[in-house]
XYZ file of C-alpha atoms in Angstrom:
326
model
C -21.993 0.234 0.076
C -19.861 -0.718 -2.554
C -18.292 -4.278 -2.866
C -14.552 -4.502 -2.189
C -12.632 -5.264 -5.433
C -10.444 -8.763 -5.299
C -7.061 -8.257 -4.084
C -4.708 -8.966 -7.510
C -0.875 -9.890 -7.876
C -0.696 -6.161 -8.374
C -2.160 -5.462 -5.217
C 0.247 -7.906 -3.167
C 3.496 -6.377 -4.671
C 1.904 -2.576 -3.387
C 0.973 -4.128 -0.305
C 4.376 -5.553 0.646
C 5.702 -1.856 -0.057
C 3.173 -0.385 1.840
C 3.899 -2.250 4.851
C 7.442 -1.740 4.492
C 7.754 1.767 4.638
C 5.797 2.158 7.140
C 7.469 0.375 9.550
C 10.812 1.964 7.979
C 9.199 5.522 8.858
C 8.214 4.331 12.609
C 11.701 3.120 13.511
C 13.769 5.881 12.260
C 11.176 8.354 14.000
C 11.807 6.522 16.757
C 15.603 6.541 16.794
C 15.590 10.088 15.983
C 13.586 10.653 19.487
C 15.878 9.174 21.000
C 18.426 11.690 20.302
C 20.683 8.785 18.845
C 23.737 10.258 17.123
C 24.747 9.918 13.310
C 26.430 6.397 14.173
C 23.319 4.398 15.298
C 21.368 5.780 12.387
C 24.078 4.550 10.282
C 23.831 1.168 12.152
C 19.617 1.141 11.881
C 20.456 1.792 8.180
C 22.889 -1.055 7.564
C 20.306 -3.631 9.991
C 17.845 -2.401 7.869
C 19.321 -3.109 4.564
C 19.760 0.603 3.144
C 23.630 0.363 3.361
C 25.703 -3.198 3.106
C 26.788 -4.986 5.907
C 29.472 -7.486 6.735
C 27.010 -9.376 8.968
C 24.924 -12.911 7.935
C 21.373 -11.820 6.155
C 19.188 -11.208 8.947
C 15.366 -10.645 9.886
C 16.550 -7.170 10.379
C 17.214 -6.736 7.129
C 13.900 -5.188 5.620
C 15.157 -4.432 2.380
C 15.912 -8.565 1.792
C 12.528 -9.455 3.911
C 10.918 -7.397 0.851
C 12.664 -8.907 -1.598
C 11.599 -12.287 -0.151
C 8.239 -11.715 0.345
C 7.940 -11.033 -3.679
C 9.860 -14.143 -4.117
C 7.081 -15.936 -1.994
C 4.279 -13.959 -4.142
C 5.797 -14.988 -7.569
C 5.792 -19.210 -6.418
C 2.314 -19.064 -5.285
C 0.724 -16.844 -8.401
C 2.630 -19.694 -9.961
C 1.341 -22.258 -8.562
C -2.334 -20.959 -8.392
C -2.441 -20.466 -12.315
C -0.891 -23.917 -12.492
C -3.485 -25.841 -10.394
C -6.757 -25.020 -10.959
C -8.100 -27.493 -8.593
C -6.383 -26.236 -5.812
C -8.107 -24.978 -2.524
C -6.282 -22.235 -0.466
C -6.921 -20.599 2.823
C -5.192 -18.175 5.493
C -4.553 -19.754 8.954
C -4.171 -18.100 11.430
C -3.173 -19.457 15.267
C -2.429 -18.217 19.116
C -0.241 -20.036 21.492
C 0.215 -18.921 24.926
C 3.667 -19.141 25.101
C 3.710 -17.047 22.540
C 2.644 -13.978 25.287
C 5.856 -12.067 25.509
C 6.616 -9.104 28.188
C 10.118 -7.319 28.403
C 10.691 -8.515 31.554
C 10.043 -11.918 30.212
C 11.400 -12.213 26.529
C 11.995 -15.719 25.939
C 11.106 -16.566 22.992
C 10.300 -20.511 22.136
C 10.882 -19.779 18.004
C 11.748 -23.894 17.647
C 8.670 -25.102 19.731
C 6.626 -23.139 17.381
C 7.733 -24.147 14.261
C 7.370 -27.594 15.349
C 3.819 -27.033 16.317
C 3.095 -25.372 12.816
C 4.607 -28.097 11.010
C 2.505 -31.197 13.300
C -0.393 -29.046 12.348
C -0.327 -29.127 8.757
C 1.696 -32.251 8.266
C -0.022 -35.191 10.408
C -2.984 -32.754 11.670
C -4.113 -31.430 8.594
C -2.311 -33.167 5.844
C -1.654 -30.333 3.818
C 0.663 -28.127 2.403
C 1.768 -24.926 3.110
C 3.934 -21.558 4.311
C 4.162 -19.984 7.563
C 5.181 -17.374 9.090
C 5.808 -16.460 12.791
C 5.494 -13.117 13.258
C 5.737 -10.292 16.320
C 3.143 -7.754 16.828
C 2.179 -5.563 20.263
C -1.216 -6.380 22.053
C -2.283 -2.320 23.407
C -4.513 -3.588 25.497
C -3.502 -6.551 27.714
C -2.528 -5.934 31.107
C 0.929 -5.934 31.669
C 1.352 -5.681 35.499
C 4.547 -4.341 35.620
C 6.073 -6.608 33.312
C 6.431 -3.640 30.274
C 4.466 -3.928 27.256
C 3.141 -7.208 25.903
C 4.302 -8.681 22.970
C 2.505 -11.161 20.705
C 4.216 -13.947 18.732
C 1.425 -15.836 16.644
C 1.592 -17.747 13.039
C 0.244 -16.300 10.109
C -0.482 -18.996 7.388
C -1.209 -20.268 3.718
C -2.202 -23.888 3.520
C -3.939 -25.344 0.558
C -4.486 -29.002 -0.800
C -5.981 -30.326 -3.971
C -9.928 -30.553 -3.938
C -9.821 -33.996 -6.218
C -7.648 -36.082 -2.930
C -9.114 -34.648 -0.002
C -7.243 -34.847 3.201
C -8.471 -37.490 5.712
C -11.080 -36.322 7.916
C -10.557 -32.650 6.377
C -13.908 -30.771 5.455
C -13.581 -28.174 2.561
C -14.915 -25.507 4.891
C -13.295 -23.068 8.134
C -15.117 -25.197 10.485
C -13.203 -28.533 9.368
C -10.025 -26.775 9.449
C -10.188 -25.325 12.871
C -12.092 -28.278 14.109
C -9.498 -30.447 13.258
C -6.352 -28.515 15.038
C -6.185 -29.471 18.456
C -6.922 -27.099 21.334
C -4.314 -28.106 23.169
C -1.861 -26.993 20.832
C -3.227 -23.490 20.078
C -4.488 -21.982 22.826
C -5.305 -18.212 23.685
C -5.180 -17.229 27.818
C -6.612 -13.352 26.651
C -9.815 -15.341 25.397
C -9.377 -14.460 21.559
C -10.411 -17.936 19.284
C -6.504 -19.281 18.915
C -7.643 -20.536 15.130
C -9.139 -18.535 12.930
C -9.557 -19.846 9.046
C -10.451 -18.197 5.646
C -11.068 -20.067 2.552
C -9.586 -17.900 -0.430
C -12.439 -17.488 -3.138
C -12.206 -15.069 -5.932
C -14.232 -12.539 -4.635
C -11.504 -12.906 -1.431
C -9.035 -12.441 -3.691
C -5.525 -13.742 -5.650
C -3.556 -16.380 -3.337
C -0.627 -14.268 -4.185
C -2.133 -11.520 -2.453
C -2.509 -13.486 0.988
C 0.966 -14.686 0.583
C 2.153 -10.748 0.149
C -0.297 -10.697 3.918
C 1.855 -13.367 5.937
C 5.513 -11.540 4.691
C 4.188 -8.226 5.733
C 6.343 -6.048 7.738
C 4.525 -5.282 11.357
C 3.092 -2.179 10.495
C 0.471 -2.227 12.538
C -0.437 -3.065 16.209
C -3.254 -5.355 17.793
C -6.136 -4.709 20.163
C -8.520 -6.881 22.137
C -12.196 -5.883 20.458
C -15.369 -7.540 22.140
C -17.295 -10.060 19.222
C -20.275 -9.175 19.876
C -21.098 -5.092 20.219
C -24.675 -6.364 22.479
C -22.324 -7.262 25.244
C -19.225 -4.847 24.599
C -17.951 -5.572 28.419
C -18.139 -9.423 27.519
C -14.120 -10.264 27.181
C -14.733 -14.334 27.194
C -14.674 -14.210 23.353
C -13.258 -10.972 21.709
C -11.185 -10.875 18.059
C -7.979 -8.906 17.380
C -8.292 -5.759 15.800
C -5.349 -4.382 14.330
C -4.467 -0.302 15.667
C -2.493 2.139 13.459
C 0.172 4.783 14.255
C -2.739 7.397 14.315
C -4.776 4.785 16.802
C -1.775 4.312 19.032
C 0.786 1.953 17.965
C 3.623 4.190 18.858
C 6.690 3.973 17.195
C 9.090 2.514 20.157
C 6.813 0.131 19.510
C 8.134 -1.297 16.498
C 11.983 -0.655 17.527
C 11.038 -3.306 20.561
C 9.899 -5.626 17.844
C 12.937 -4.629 15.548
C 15.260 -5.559 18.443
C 13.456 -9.266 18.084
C 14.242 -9.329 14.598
C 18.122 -8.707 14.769
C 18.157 -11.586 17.081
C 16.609 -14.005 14.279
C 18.043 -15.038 10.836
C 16.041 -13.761 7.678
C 14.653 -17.866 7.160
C 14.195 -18.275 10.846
C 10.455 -17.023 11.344
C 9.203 -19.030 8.025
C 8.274 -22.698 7.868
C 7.438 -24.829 4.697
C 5.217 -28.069 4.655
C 4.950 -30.027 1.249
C 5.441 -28.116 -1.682
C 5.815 -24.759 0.760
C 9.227 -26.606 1.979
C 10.695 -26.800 -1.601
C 9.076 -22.715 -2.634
C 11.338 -21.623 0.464
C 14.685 -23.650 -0.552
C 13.989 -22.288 -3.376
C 13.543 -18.474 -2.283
C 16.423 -18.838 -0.077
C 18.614 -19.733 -3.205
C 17.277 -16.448 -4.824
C 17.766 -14.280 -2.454
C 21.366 -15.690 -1.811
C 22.177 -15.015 -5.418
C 20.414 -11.544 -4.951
C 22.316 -10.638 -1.846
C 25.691 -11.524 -3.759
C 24.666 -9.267 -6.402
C 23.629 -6.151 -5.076
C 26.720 -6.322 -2.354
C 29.042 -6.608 -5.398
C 28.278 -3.260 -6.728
C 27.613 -1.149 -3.688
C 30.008 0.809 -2.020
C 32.514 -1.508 0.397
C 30.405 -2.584 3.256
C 30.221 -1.828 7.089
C 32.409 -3.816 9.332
C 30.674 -6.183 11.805
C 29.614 -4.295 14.385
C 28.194 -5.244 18.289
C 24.630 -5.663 18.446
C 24.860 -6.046 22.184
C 25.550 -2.452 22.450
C 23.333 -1.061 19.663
C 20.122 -2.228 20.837
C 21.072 -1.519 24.105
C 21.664 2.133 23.180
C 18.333 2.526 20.898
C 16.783 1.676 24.449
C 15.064 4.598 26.702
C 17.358 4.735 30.002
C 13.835 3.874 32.074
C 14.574 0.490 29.846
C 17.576 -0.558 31.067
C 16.099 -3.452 33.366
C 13.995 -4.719 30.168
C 14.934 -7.994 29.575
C 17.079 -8.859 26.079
C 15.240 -11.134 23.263
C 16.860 -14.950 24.013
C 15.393 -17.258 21.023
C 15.461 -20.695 21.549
């Protein structure tokens, strides 16, 4: 079998797109099931970015997320081609309070972003960008608590090979060894840390930063490790499941309804020079956001939330609780 090709800056910027659209086409397929008149398409429109909006720049807004995440790519191809001696690798960690059910949706966004930033700060010692993202888990039982939600962290970290962090090993192992179990922990018996070192046959840095500002195109699925003992669920990975494989589109309108509850800079977290990239991305996209609402038509007036996602719901959702982010 052939060997994949390296993932290039190229590839991130088509990858961001990708994801987007997707996840564009599985929410307004999902509206439109819903029988939802022309005014809450307008509204899923304006949340989403494809008409202006009078309201503060939010997660919702896909159209800015994009813009973002190319913001994100363009300061770490930067600073790749600019440090040569720089080591990167994609983090990625569990929590169990992260285990979300829509009779349950509290969300602890602040605890989370503290843990990330103890992790890579006094933990690790390195720098870094993270983001905290939603997905569905298919196959976790819910027990009559509605579908199960997964908030986890998606993450670049690097640090410079010549001034080694204390006590940090150049390898997966050293990474994930030296995270605390404590603090990332998995109840559905998936490994809470999982770490991969960024070579060249892995691909551009850019690329990986395009993977933590995806969109959530795509679902996840408990999948045994070891296909010997496929009824063996003490140590299984997280396979991610496609529209064709399941990951139905009401789906992602539960997770949209998250995102309107969070501002667009609320699910990301900086450490080191990753702090200063994102002050520096939010200034950009501020200045883009001015821009492109100058010249567009005049925009919507704020409108209540409350009652659009509560009307985007199925009436067998009514008793599902609403997102509270804390």
């Amino acid at each position: 079998m052939a060997k994949a090709k390296p993932k290039t800056r190229q590839d991130a910027d088509q990858y961001l797109e990708n994801s987007h659209s997707e996840f564009r086409r599985m929410l307004r397929k999902a509206v439109r099931a819903r029988g939802q008149g022309k005014r809450a398409r307008l509204y899923l429109d304006a949340l989403s970015g494809n008409r202006p909006i009078s309201e503060p720049l939010l997660a919702s807004d896909l159209t800015a997320w994009l813009e973002l995440g190319r913001y994100f790519v363009d300061e770490v191809d930067k600073l790749y081609l600019a440090n040569p001696s720089l080591e990167f690798y994609h983090v990625t960690m569990l929590a169990d309070e992260g285990l979300l059910y829509d009779r349950e949706s509290y969300v602890p966004l602040s605890a989370l972003k503290k843990k990330v930033h103890n992790s890579f700060k006094k933990k690790l010692g390195v720098e870094g960008l993270a983001v905290i993202e939603c997905q569905v888990l298919t196959n976790w039982p819910q027990q009559a608590r509605g579908r199960t939600l997964l908030i986890h962290v998606h993450a670049l970290i690097w640090f410079d090979t010549r001034r080694m962090p204390c006590g940090l090993t150049n390898t997966e192992g050293g990474i994930i060894n030296a995270l605390p179990s404590r603090t990332w922990s998995s109840a559905f018996g998936a490994r809470p840390i999982s770490a991969t070192r960024i070579t060249k046959e892995r691909g551009n840095p850019a690329f990986w930063a395009a993977y933590i500002m995806k969109c959530p195109h795509k679902a996840k699925r408990r999948k045994p490790l070891s296909k010997k003992h496929p009824n063996d669920w003490c140590e299984y990975k997280l396979a991610p499941v496609s529209r064709e494989e399941g990951y139905r589109p009401e789906f992602a309108l539960r997770i949209y309804e998250l995102r309107t509850h969070l501002g667009l800079f609320d699910p990301i977290v900086g450490v080191g020079d990753g702090a200063v990239m994102k002050r520096r991305c939010e200034t950009r996209i501020r200045h883009w956001n001015k821009k492109i609402r100058r010249y567009r038509r005049p925009a919507m007036r704020i409108f209540n939330l409350t009652a659009f996602r509560r009307r985007i719901k199925k009436t067998r959702q009514k008793y599902y609780a609403e997102f509270f982010v804390a």
